[in-house]
mmCIF file of C-alpha atoms and ligand atoms in Angstrom:
data_model
loop_
_atom_site.group_PDB
_atom_site.id
_atom_site.type_symbol
_atom_site.label_atom_id
_atom_site.label_comp_id
_atom_site.label_asym_id
_atom_site.label_seq_id
_atom_site.Cartn_x
_atom_site.Cartn_y
_atom_site.Cartn_z
ATOM 1 C CA UNK W 20 27.882 8.221 -18.899
ATOM 2 C CA UNK W 21 24.900 9.536 -16.458
ATOM 3 C CA UNK W 22 22.625 12.006 -17.762
ATOM 4 C CA UNK W 23 23.347 15.128 -15.995
ATOM 5 C CA UNK W 24 20.197 16.675 -14.943
ATOM 6 C CA UNK W 25 19.088 20.029 -13.579
ATOM 7 C CA UNK W 26 15.908 20.820 -11.633
ATOM 8 C CA UNK W 27 13.876 24.049 -11.722
ATOM 9 C CA UNK W 28 11.537 24.137 -8.649
ATOM 10 C CA UNK W 29 12.925 22.816 -5.483
ATOM 11 C CA UNK W 30 9.516 22.413 -3.496
ATOM 12 C CA UNK W 31 8.013 19.307 -2.539
ATOM 13 C CA UNK W 32 7.919 17.222 -5.390
ATOM 14 C CA UNK W 33 11.188 18.825 -6.923
ATOM 15 C CA UNK W 34 13.045 17.771 -3.978
ATOM 16 C CA UNK W 35 11.417 14.406 -4.049
ATOM 17 C CA UNK W 36 12.042 13.636 -7.455
ATOM 18 C CA UNK W 37 15.890 15.051 -6.921
ATOM 19 C CA UNK W 38 16.166 12.490 -4.307
ATOM 20 C CA UNK W 39 15.015 9.558 -6.269
ATOM 21 C CA UNK W 40 17.143 10.692 -9.207
ATOM 22 C CA UNK W 41 20.351 10.656 -6.843
ATOM 23 C CA UNK W 42 19.415 7.784 -4.397
ATOM 24 C CA UNK W 43 17.026 5.407 -5.846
ATOM 25 C CA UNK W 44 17.440 5.348 -9.615
ATOM 26 C CA UNK W 45 20.158 4.525 -11.919
ATOM 27 C CA UNK W 46 21.923 6.503 -15.074
ATOM 28 C CA UNK W 47 21.235 10.013 -13.966
ATOM 29 C CA UNK W 48 22.757 12.529 -11.301
ATOM 30 C CA UNK W 49 21.316 15.856 -10.269
ATOM 31 C CA UNK W 50 23.727 18.613 -11.167
ATOM 32 C CA UNK W 51 21.941 21.744 -11.298
ATOM 33 C CA UNK W 52 19.042 23.412 -9.191
ATOM 34 C CA UNK W 53 17.066 26.657 -9.619
ATOM 35 C CA UNK W 54 14.401 27.907 -7.859
ATOM 36 C CA UNK W 55 12.753 31.558 -7.113
ATOM 37 C CA UNK W 56 13.360 30.821 -3.447
ATOM 38 C CA UNK W 57 16.987 30.713 -2.947
ATOM 39 C CA UNK W 58 16.097 29.158 0.538
ATOM 40 C CA UNK W 59 14.509 26.167 -1.335
ATOM 41 C CA UNK W 60 17.215 25.608 -3.708
ATOM 42 C CA UNK W 61 19.866 25.508 -1.144
ATOM 43 C CA UNK W 62 17.886 22.752 1.112
ATOM 44 C CA UNK W 63 17.615 20.786 -1.876
ATOM 45 C CA UNK W 64 21.358 20.747 -2.539
ATOM 46 C CA UNK W 65 21.924 20.392 1.090
ATOM 47 C CA UNK W 66 19.554 17.511 1.628
ATOM 48 C CA UNK W 67 19.633 15.511 -1.720
ATOM 49 C CA UNK W 68 22.238 16.687 -4.305
ATOM 50 C CA UNK W 69 25.102 18.080 -2.417
ATOM 51 C CA UNK W 70 27.022 18.303 -5.876
ATOM 52 C CA UNK W 71 24.583 20.323 -7.455
ATOM 53 C CA UNK W 72 25.209 24.017 -8.733
ATOM 54 C CA UNK W 73 22.887 26.705 -7.957
ATOM 55 C CA UNK W 74 21.351 28.766 -10.824
ATOM 56 C CA UNK W 75 19.804 32.138 -10.636
ATOM 57 C CA UNK W 76 17.313 31.398 -13.154
ATOM 58 C CA UNK W 77 15.817 28.345 -14.966
ATOM 59 C CA UNK W 78 16.842 29.740 -18.238
ATOM 60 C CA UNK W 79 20.393 29.751 -17.287
ATOM 61 C CA UNK W 80 20.329 26.418 -16.046
ATOM 62 C CA UNK W 81 18.737 25.099 -19.245
ATOM 63 C CA UNK W 82 21.529 26.756 -21.256
ATOM 64 C CA UNK W 83 24.396 25.441 -18.979
ATOM 65 C CA UNK W 84 26.737 23.289 -21.040
ATOM 66 C CA UNK W 85 26.621 20.789 -17.705
ATOM 67 C CA UNK W 86 23.085 20.254 -18.031
ATOM 68 C CA UNK W 87 21.883 17.496 -20.412
ATOM 69 C CA UNK W 88 18.084 17.053 -19.394
ATOM 70 C CA UNK W 89 15.814 19.283 -17.426
ATOM 71 C CA UNK W 90 13.119 18.477 -14.788
ATOM 72 C CA UNK W 91 10.459 21.347 -14.438
ATOM 73 C CA UNK W 92 8.744 20.943 -10.766
ATOM 74 C CA UNK W 93 7.867 24.623 -10.159
ATOM 75 C CA UNK W 94 4.535 25.978 -9.989
ATOM 76 C CA UNK W 95 2.254 25.316 -12.979
ATOM 77 C CA UNK W 96 2.001 28.702 -14.446
ATOM 78 C CA UNK W 97 5.822 28.919 -14.844
ATOM 79 C CA UNK W 98 5.865 25.201 -16.611
ATOM 80 C CA UNK W 99 5.382 26.395 -20.102
ATOM 81 C CA UNK W 100 8.259 28.982 -20.303
ATOM 82 C CA UNK W 101 10.778 26.377 -18.965
ATOM 83 C CA UNK W 102 9.741 23.644 -21.334
ATOM 84 C CA UNK W 103 9.365 26.073 -24.132
ATOM 85 C CA UNK W 104 13.290 26.869 -23.400
ATOM 86 C CA UNK W 105 14.302 23.360 -22.837
ATOM 87 C CA UNK W 106 12.815 22.400 -26.420
ATOM 88 C CA UNK W 107 14.595 25.259 -27.837
ATOM 89 C CA UNK W 108 17.791 23.989 -26.365
ATOM 90 C CA UNK W 109 17.189 20.662 -27.856
ATOM 91 C CA UNK W 110 17.231 18.997 -24.300
ATOM 92 C CA UNK W 111 14.791 16.304 -22.854
ATOM 93 C CA UNK W 112 12.634 17.829 -20.176
ATOM 94 C CA UNK W 113 10.337 16.207 -17.533
ATOM 95 C CA UNK W 114 7.673 18.525 -16.668
ATOM 96 C CA UNK W 115 5.270 18.066 -13.839
ATOM 97 C CA UNK W 116 1.673 18.051 -14.396
ATOM 98 C CA UNK W 117 0.145 20.637 -15.561
ATOM 99 C CA UNK W 118 1.929 20.783 -18.755
ATOM 100 C CA UNK W 119 0.695 24.307 -19.196
ATOM 101 C CA UNK W 120 -2.228 25.946 -17.087
ATOM 102 C CA UNK W 121 -4.206 26.768 -20.449
ATOM 103 C CA UNK W 122 -4.871 24.845 -23.637
ATOM 104 C CA UNK W 123 -3.290 27.654 -25.657
ATOM 105 C CA UNK W 124 0.021 27.182 -23.474
ATOM 106 C CA UNK W 125 0.188 23.495 -24.007
ATOM 107 C CA UNK W 126 -0.535 23.842 -27.869
ATOM 108 C CA UNK W 127 2.526 26.072 -28.024
ATOM 109 C CA UNK W 128 4.370 23.358 -26.544
ATOM 110 C CA UNK W 129 3.189 21.057 -28.854
ATOM 111 C CA UNK W 130 4.044 23.246 -31.972
ATOM 112 C CA UNK W 131 7.355 23.680 -30.529
ATOM 113 C CA UNK W 132 8.244 19.881 -30.131
ATOM 114 C CA UNK W 133 6.915 19.097 -33.648
ATOM 115 C CA UNK W 134 8.591 21.835 -35.202
ATOM 116 C CA UNK W 135 11.937 20.434 -33.521
ATOM 117 C CA UNK W 136 11.063 17.077 -35.043
ATOM 118 C CA UNK W 137 11.657 14.720 -32.115
ATOM 119 C CA UNK W 138 10.044 14.116 -28.760
ATOM 120 C CA UNK W 139 11.640 15.896 -25.840
ATOM 121 C CA UNK W 140 8.855 16.248 -23.265
ATOM 122 C CA UNK W 141 7.482 13.907 -20.737
ATOM 123 C CA UNK W 142 4.447 14.993 -18.652
ATOM 124 C CA UNK W 143 4.351 13.900 -14.917
ATOM 125 C CA UNK W 144 1.139 11.900 -15.554
ATOM 126 C CA UNK W 145 2.495 8.895 -13.066
ATOM 127 C CA UNK W 146 -0.613 6.952 -12.938
ATOM 128 C CA UNK W 147 0.323 5.283 -16.428
ATOM 129 C CA UNK W 148 3.238 4.017 -14.571
ATOM 130 C CA UNK W 149 1.407 2.493 -11.291
ATOM 131 C CA UNK W 150 1.257 -1.205 -11.120
ATOM 132 C CA UNK W 151 -2.368 -1.285 -10.273
ATOM 133 C CA UNK W 152 -3.682 0.848 -13.168
ATOM 134 C CA UNK W 153 -1.436 -1.197 -15.423
ATOM 135 C CA UNK W 154 -2.939 -4.624 -14.310
ATOM 136 C CA UNK W 155 -6.478 -2.824 -14.632
ATOM 137 C CA UNK W 156 -5.632 -2.059 -18.035
ATOM 138 C CA UNK W 157 -4.537 -5.397 -18.842
ATOM 139 C CA UNK W 158 -7.858 -6.660 -17.808
ATOM 140 C CA UNK W 159 -9.717 -3.719 -19.691
ATOM 141 C CA UNK W 160 -7.970 -4.553 -22.914
ATOM 142 C CA UNK W 161 -8.741 -8.440 -22.575
ATOM 143 C CA UNK W 162 -11.173 -9.562 -20.137
ATOM 144 C CA UNK W 163 -14.257 -7.677 -19.653
ATOM 145 C CA UNK W 164 -15.225 -6.762 -23.136
ATOM 146 C CA UNK W 165 -16.089 -3.615 -24.644
ATOM 147 C CA UNK W 166 -15.948 -0.961 -21.682
ATOM 148 C CA UNK W 167 -19.131 1.060 -21.280
ATOM 149 C CA UNK W 168 -18.708 2.988 -18.021
ATOM 150 C CA UNK W 169 -16.414 3.898 -15.565
ATOM 151 C CA UNK W 170 -17.280 5.049 -12.089
ATOM 152 C CA UNK W 171 -14.172 6.894 -10.107
ATOM 153 C CA UNK W 172 -13.380 8.916 -7.276
ATOM 154 C CA UNK W 173 -10.501 11.232 -6.243
ATOM 155 C CA UNK W 174 -10.640 11.974 -2.578
ATOM 156 C CA UNK W 175 -8.260 13.752 -0.258
ATOM 157 C CA UNK W 176 -8.792 14.161 3.470
ATOM 158 C CA UNK W 177 -8.439 18.212 3.162
ATOM 159 C CA UNK W 178 -7.069 20.856 1.457
ATOM 160 C CA UNK W 179 -5.295 24.083 2.016
ATOM 161 C CA UNK W 180 -7.423 27.320 2.309
ATOM 162 C CA UNK W 181 -5.875 28.184 -0.854
ATOM 163 C CA UNK W 182 -7.429 25.369 -2.699
ATOM 164 C CA UNK W 183 -10.392 26.731 -4.698
ATOM 165 C CA UNK W 184 -13.212 24.993 -7.104
ATOM 166 C CA UNK W 185 -11.514 25.350 -10.328
ATOM 167 C CA UNK W 186 -8.255 23.572 -8.645
ATOM 168 C CA UNK W 187 -10.756 20.374 -8.588
ATOM 169 C CA UNK W 188 -10.097 20.240 -12.397
ATOM 170 C CA UNK W 189 -6.585 21.377 -12.955
ATOM 171 C CA UNK W 190 -4.766 20.182 -9.720
ATOM 172 C CA UNK W 191 -6.921 17.154 -9.103
ATOM 173 C CA UNK W 192 -9.129 15.656 -11.739
ATOM 174 C CA UNK W 193 -6.383 16.185 -14.315
ATOM 175 C CA UNK W 194 -4.719 12.894 -13.191
ATOM 176 C CA UNK W 195 -7.960 11.330 -13.866
ATOM 177 C CA UNK W 196 -8.522 13.176 -17.288
ATOM 178 C CA UNK W 197 -5.031 11.676 -18.571
ATOM 179 C CA UNK W 198 -5.283 8.194 -17.099
ATOM 180 C CA UNK W 199 -8.707 7.465 -18.570
ATOM 181 C CA UNK W 200 -7.599 8.547 -22.083
ATOM 182 C CA UNK W 201 -4.974 6.173 -21.697
ATOM 183 C CA UNK W 202 -6.863 3.447 -20.009
ATOM 184 C CA UNK W 203 -9.571 3.392 -22.721
ATOM 185 C CA UNK W 204 -7.492 4.324 -25.490
ATOM 186 C CA UNK W 205 -10.055 7.129 -26.303
ATOM 187 C CA UNK W 206 -10.606 10.903 -26.212
ATOM 188 C CA UNK W 207 -13.327 12.953 -24.647
ATOM 189 C CA UNK W 208 -15.969 14.715 -26.524
ATOM 190 C CA UNK W 209 -17.854 16.546 -23.807
ATOM 191 C CA UNK W 210 -17.745 17.338 -19.996
ATOM 192 C CA UNK W 211 -20.489 18.425 -17.536
ATOM 193 C CA UNK W 212 -19.976 19.298 -13.640
ATOM 194 C CA UNK W 213 -22.676 18.754 -11.413
ATOM 195 C CA UNK W 214 -22.530 19.947 -7.506
ATOM 196 C CA UNK W 215 -24.102 17.977 -4.776
ATOM 197 C CA UNK W 216 -24.837 19.636 -1.618
ATOM 198 C CA UNK W 217 -21.642 21.376 -0.340
ATOM 199 C CA UNK W 218 -19.757 20.044 2.538
ATOM 200 C CA UNK W 219 -20.123 22.226 5.727
ATOM 201 C CA UNK W 220 -16.145 21.585 6.222
ATOM 202 C CA UNK W 221 -15.616 23.370 2.813
ATOM 203 C CA UNK W 222 -15.164 27.195 2.307
ATOM 204 C CA UNK W 223 -16.715 29.972 0.354
ATOM 205 C CA UNK W 224 -14.585 29.632 -2.447
ATOM 206 C CA UNK W 225 -14.787 26.048 -2.767
ATOM 207 C CA UNK W 226 -17.476 23.787 -3.658
ATOM 208 C CA UNK W 227 -16.789 20.369 -2.739
ATOM 209 C CA UNK W 228 -17.848 17.572 -3.492
ATOM 210 C CA UNK W 229 -18.181 18.008 -7.228
ATOM 211 C CA UNK W 230 -19.198 15.319 -9.839
ATOM 212 C CA UNK W 231 -17.431 15.485 -13.364
ATOM 213 C CA UNK W 232 -19.271 13.777 -16.230
ATOM 214 C CA UNK W 233 -17.104 12.820 -19.146
ATOM 215 C CA UNK W 234 -18.215 11.383 -22.431
ATOM 216 C CA UNK W 235 -15.583 9.661 -24.988
ATOM 217 C CA UNK W 236 -15.551 9.648 -28.599
ATOM 218 C CA UNK W 237 -16.142 5.791 -28.445
ATOM 219 C CA UNK W 238 -19.552 6.647 -25.977
ATOM 220 C CA UNK W 239 -17.940 5.517 -22.804
ATOM 221 C CA UNK W 240 -19.695 7.604 -19.994
ATOM 222 C CA UNK W 241 -17.180 8.375 -17.015
ATOM 223 C CA UNK W 242 -18.183 9.864 -13.660
ATOM 224 C CA UNK W 243 -15.686 11.043 -11.394
ATOM 225 C CA UNK W 244 -16.445 12.254 -7.850
ATOM 226 C CA UNK W 245 -14.060 14.854 -6.290
ATOM 227 C CA UNK W 246 -14.359 15.381 -2.705
ATOM 228 C CA UNK W 247 -11.117 16.970 -1.364
ATOM 229 C CA UNK W 248 -12.224 17.663 2.100
ATOM 230 C CA UNK W 249 -13.524 13.927 2.823
ATOM 231 C CA UNK W 250 -11.688 13.788 6.106
ATOM 232 C CA UNK W 251 -11.066 10.174 6.162
ATOM 233 C CA UNK W 252 -8.318 9.569 3.671
ATOM 234 C CA UNK W 253 -6.459 9.861 0.274
ATOM 235 C CA UNK W 254 -8.678 7.408 -1.589
ATOM 236 C CA UNK W 255 -8.724 6.851 -5.578
ATOM 237 C CA UNK W 256 -10.960 4.394 -6.887
ATOM 238 C CA UNK W 257 -11.816 3.457 -10.327
ATOM 239 C CA UNK W 258 -14.243 1.032 -11.644
ATOM 240 C CA UNK W 259 -14.436 -0.113 -15.377
ATOM 241 C CA UNK W 260 -17.653 -1.676 -16.361
ATOM 242 C CA UNK W 261 -17.543 -3.577 -19.581
ATOM 243 C CA UNK W 262 -20.053 -6.041 -21.828
ATOM 244 C CA UNK W 263 -18.879 -9.019 -19.995
ATOM 245 C CA UNK W 264 -17.850 -7.840 -16.699
ATOM 246 C CA UNK W 265 -16.264 -5.251 -14.405
ATOM 247 C CA UNK W 266 -12.725 -4.411 -13.233
ATOM 248 C CA UNK W 267 -11.988 -2.549 -9.970
ATOM 249 C CA UNK W 268 -8.406 -0.855 -9.616
ATOM 250 C CA UNK W 269 -6.691 -2.621 -6.928
ATOM 251 C CA UNK W 270 -6.604 -1.020 -3.277
ATOM 252 C CA UNK W 271 -2.933 -0.159 -2.149
ATOM 253 C CA UNK W 272 -1.350 -2.885 -0.177
ATOM 254 C CA UNK W 273 -2.528 -2.661 3.636
ATOM 255 C CA UNK W 274 -2.411 -5.029 6.411
ATOM 256 C CA UNK W 275 -5.829 -6.198 7.446
ATOM 257 C CA UNK W 276 -6.228 -6.504 11.235
ATOM 258 C CA UNK W 277 -8.931 -8.233 13.717
ATOM 259 C CA UNK W 278 -8.501 -5.819 16.717
ATOM 260 C CA UNK W 279 -11.048 -4.348 19.191
ATOM 261 C CA UNK W 280 -13.906 -6.403 17.734
ATOM 262 C CA UNK W 281 -13.542 -4.903 14.569
ATOM 263 C CA UNK W 282 -11.973 -5.934 11.047
ATOM 264 C CA UNK W 283 -9.834 -2.998 10.080
ATOM 265 C CA UNK W 284 -7.811 -2.095 6.973
ATOM 266 C CA UNK W 285 -5.918 1.439 7.228
ATOM 267 C CA UNK W 286 -6.256 3.999 4.410
ATOM 268 C CA UNK W 287 -3.776 6.504 3.352
ATOM 269 C CA UNK W 288 -4.201 10.059 4.243
ATOM 270 C CA UNK W 289 -1.483 11.437 2.137
ATOM 271 C CA UNK W 290 -1.307 11.191 -1.628
ATOM 272 C CA UNK W 291 2.673 10.971 -1.499
ATOM 273 C CA UNK W 292 3.014 7.425 -0.773
ATOM 274 C CA UNK W 293 0.158 6.516 -2.602
ATOM 275 C CA UNK W 294 1.857 6.191 -6.119
ATOM 276 C CA UNK W 295 5.423 6.363 -4.775
ATOM 277 C CA UNK W 296 6.368 3.477 -6.833
ATOM 278 C CA UNK W 297 5.044 4.785 -9.911
ATOM 279 C CA UNK W 298 7.196 8.249 -9.782
ATOM 280 C CA UNK W 299 10.004 5.834 -9.643
ATOM 281 C CA UNK W 300 9.302 4.153 -12.707
ATOM 282 C CA UNK W 301 8.287 7.326 -14.692
ATOM 283 C CA UNK W 302 11.607 8.925 -13.876
ATOM 284 C CA UNK W 303 13.681 5.785 -14.824
ATOM 285 C CA UNK W 304 11.621 6.046 -18.155
ATOM 286 C CA UNK W 305 12.688 9.527 -18.448
ATOM 287 C CA UNK W 306 16.398 8.955 -17.677
ATOM 288 C CA UNK W 307 16.586 6.087 -20.029
ATOM 289 C CA UNK W 308 15.032 7.943 -23.101
ATOM 290 C CA UNK W 309 16.970 11.253 -22.051
ATOM 291 C CA UNK W 310 20.111 8.868 -22.257
ATOM 292 C CA UNK W 311 19.382 8.854 -26.071
ATOM 293 C CA UNK W 312 18.311 12.239 -26.312
ATOM 294 C CA UNK W 313 14.514 11.804 -26.722
ATOM 295 C CA UNK W 314 11.490 11.390 -24.237
ATOM 296 C CA UNK W 315 8.605 8.696 -24.021
ATOM 297 C CA UNK W 316 5.844 8.182 -21.864
ATOM 298 C CA UNK W 317 2.844 10.780 -21.399
ATOM 299 C CA UNK W 318 3.597 13.074 -24.174
ATOM 300 C CA UNK W 319 3.245 16.988 -24.838
ATOM 301 C CA UNK W 320 0.206 15.863 -26.973
ATOM 302 C CA UNK W 321 -1.274 14.130 -23.847
ATOM 303 C CA UNK W 322 -0.622 17.385 -21.938
ATOM 304 C CA UNK W 323 -2.457 19.143 -24.372
ATOM 305 C CA UNK W 324 -5.542 16.811 -24.350
ATOM 306 C CA UNK W 325 -5.452 17.072 -20.523
ATOM 307 C CA UNK W 326 -5.561 20.772 -21.041
ATOM 308 C CA UNK W 327 -8.143 21.083 -23.545
ATOM 309 C CA UNK W 328 -10.242 18.756 -21.416
ATOM 310 C CA UNK W 329 -9.391 20.660 -18.062
ATOM 311 C CA UNK W 330 -10.435 24.122 -19.640
ATOM 312 C CA UNK W 331 -13.743 22.601 -20.777
ATOM 313 C CA UNK W 332 -14.539 20.903 -17.274
ATOM 314 C CA UNK W 333 -13.781 24.371 -15.692
ATOM 315 C CA UNK W 334 -16.023 26.090 -18.033
ATOM 316 C CA UNK W 335 -18.602 23.194 -17.075
ATOM 317 C CA UNK W 336 -18.166 24.214 -13.429
ATOM 318 C CA UNK W 337 -19.105 27.771 -14.262
ATOM 319 C CA UNK W 338 -22.102 26.715 -16.214
ATOM 320 C CA UNK W 339 -23.170 23.860 -14.150
ATOM 321 C CA UNK W 340 -25.260 21.287 -15.648
ATOM 322 C CA UNK W 341 -24.501 22.455 -19.189
ATOM 323 C CA UNK W 342 -22.743 20.104 -21.783
ATOM 324 C CA UNK W 343 -19.633 21.381 -22.630
ATOM 325 C CA UNK W 344 -18.036 20.148 -26.151
ATOM 326 C CA UNK W 345 -14.410 19.000 -26.125
ATOM 327 C CA UNK W 346 -12.775 19.421 -29.639
ATOM 328 C CA UNK W 347 -9.249 18.099 -30.140
ATOM 329 C CA UNK W 348 -7.731 18.841 -33.499
ATOM 330 C CA UNK W 349 -5.838 16.161 -35.551
ATOM 331 C CA UNK W 350 -3.108 14.399 -33.684
ATOM 332 C CA UNK W 351 0.338 15.255 -35.256
ATOM 333 C CA UNK W 352 2.280 12.404 -36.740
ATOM 334 C CA UNK W 353 5.126 12.937 -33.952
ATOM 335 C CA UNK W 354 2.444 11.526 -31.300
ATOM 336 C CA UNK W 355 1.085 8.788 -33.275
HETATM 337 P P1 NAI F 22 5.638 23.365 -4.120
HETATM 338 O O1 NAI F 22 5.051 24.797 -3.734
HETATM 339 O O2 NAI F 22 6.007 22.692 -2.803
HETATM 340 O O3 NAI F 22 6.987 23.607 -5.012
HETATM 341 C C1 NAI F 22 7.042 24.581 -6.056
HETATM 342 C C2 NAI F 22 8.456 25.235 -5.942
HETATM 343 O O4 NAI F 22 8.517 25.976 -7.319
HETATM 344 C C3 NAI F 22 8.741 26.231 -4.906
HETATM 345 O O5 NAI F 22 9.859 25.941 -4.234
HETATM 346 C C4 NAI F 22 8.985 27.680 -5.629
HETATM 347 O O6 NAI F 22 9.575 28.510 -4.944
HETATM 348 C C5 NAI F 22 9.159 27.346 -6.920
HETATM 349 N N1 NAI F 22 8.972 28.184 -8.029
HETATM 350 C C6 NAI F 22 7.941 28.862 -8.158
HETATM 351 N N2 NAI F 22 7.819 29.571 -9.251
HETATM 352 C C7 NAI F 22 9.059 29.458 -9.749
HETATM 353 C C8 NAI F 22 9.854 29.883 -11.176
HETATM 354 N N3 NAI F 22 9.313 30.807 -11.702
HETATM 355 N N4 NAI F 22 11.139 29.359 -11.208
HETATM 356 C C9 NAI F 22 11.708 28.451 -10.212
HETATM 357 N N5 NAI F 22 11.137 28.057 -9.232
HETATM 358 C C10 NAI F 22 9.962 28.313 -9.109
HETATM 359 O O7 NAI F 22 4.778 22.710 -4.923
HETATM 360 P P2 NAI F 22 4.733 21.266 -5.389
HETATM 361 O O8 NAI F 22 3.827 20.426 -4.695
HETATM 362 O O9 NAI F 22 6.129 20.695 -5.396
HETATM 363 O O10 NAI F 22 4.177 21.259 -7.160
HETATM 364 C C11 NAI F 22 4.986 21.434 -7.780
HETATM 365 C C12 NAI F 22 4.496 21.127 -9.182
HETATM 366 O O11 NAI F 22 4.230 19.632 -9.207
HETATM 367 C C13 NAI F 22 3.018 21.477 -9.461
HETATM 368 O O12 NAI F 22 2.945 21.812 -10.645
HETATM 369 C C14 NAI F 22 2.185 20.506 -9.085
HETATM 370 O O13 NAI F 22 1.111 20.322 -9.786
HETATM 371 C C15 NAI F 22 2.963 19.282 -9.440
HETATM 372 N N6 NAI F 22 2.710 18.110 -8.419
HETATM 373 C C16 NAI F 22 2.590 16.899 -8.979
HETATM 374 C C17 NAI F 22 2.195 15.814 -8.231
HETATM 375 C C18 NAI F 22 1.688 14.478 -9.064
HETATM 376 O O14 NAI F 22 1.473 13.861 -8.172
HETATM 377 N N7 NAI F 22 2.483 14.178 -9.978
HETATM 378 C C19 NAI F 22 1.960 15.819 -6.934
HETATM 379 C C20 NAI F 22 2.025 17.177 -6.306
HETATM 380 C C21 NAI F 22 2.720 18.298 -7.038
HETATM 381 C C1 ISE F 23 -1.703 16.798 -6.011
HETATM 382 O O1 ISE F 23 -1.588 17.913 -6.593
HETATM 383 C C2 ISE F 23 -1.291 15.696 -6.944
HETATM 384 O O2 ISE F 23 -1.142 15.870 -7.979
HETATM 385 C C3 ISE F 23 -1.722 14.142 -6.100
HETATM 386 O O3 ISE F 23 -1.300 13.196 -7.305
HETATM 387 C C4 ISE F 23 -3.122 14.460 -6.288
HETATM 388 O O4 ISE F 23 -3.737 12.957 -6.326
HETATM 389 C C5 ISE F 23 -3.484 15.290 -5.204
HETATM 390 O O5 ISE F 23 -4.907 14.979 -5.173
HETATM 391 C C6 ISE F 23 -3.125 16.668 -5.561
HETATM 392 O O6 ISE F 23 -3.708 17.416 -4.737
#
């Protein structure tokens, strides 16, 4: 029987995930939707899930006997309450990043899941499912010797006026924070943020670009450039330098043209198509695990580790230049 999924948060990504569950993936169906915006809930239902019931609140949706599993795609600050309610109801829950907006919030989720005694939560860190990152991980694990350094960049052509400096960490860098823990099988011990000259295309509340320096427990040094007004495209770069070679994240597939006396390869300008396949794979993984009453993939613990790191990075922004220690408690056995 198909897993009956309810989606809380019918905005951009909620609607897109609902579309892929109903139209692309197998083994599940969107049966319920809830959003503080009745208009957004109605639009999701009309456009991609005509059979779904609309619930007045996320809590009502989670409690419904017709809902087997929950997708939390509302604004970040609302994730914790819904994930905790899903755990209390014993229902598998896919939560978009961030798991919670504070490390304390993420820790409460870890504690609730550990007390429940079985994994129920998957966090939407989709890069772990990206074919390029998976190839890179194979090479890092087997071809280039011990990893020593990572050079990375996360660039967006532009961001809305509402995007402010700390969002460089919890909206943008959060993906690198997670994917490098996974890629290197390591944890962070410190963070530092330095600001180069600010782009004149930024605004008063956004220092852009910024450079984040992370150090891992095994001594790997990672530098990530976050540049969200870079103008030219959406560009994700990652190079791992090992003792015996280096490996680059593959560029997304694109046609190379010879035209107008130049050699051209287009670069994406929107983040949505960049990881479109990985969104499909992560959600199929969620459906498959939910069918057996559990969850796999990036866990609450990964969401917590990302939140602790993210808090340290924001502190490092506020005290630019200072090295902020990152301390994770012992990982509970549930996440071994
Ligand atoms: P959005 O603003 O387009 O949609 C959010 C929706 O949640 C809106 O319809 C809003 O009315 C609704 N909402 C807000 N508070 C709510 C509440 N308390 N209960 C129910 N609904 C509520 O935002 P978007 O871009 O879809 O982002 C949603 C989440 O997904 C964010 O946490 C964001 O960080 C994450 N995200 C993840 C991406 C990824 O690559 N993994 C990409 C884009 C977003
Ligand atoms: C957005 O919120 C995301 O989560 C995308 O995956 C990310 O790459 C983009 O830069 C963010 O703004």
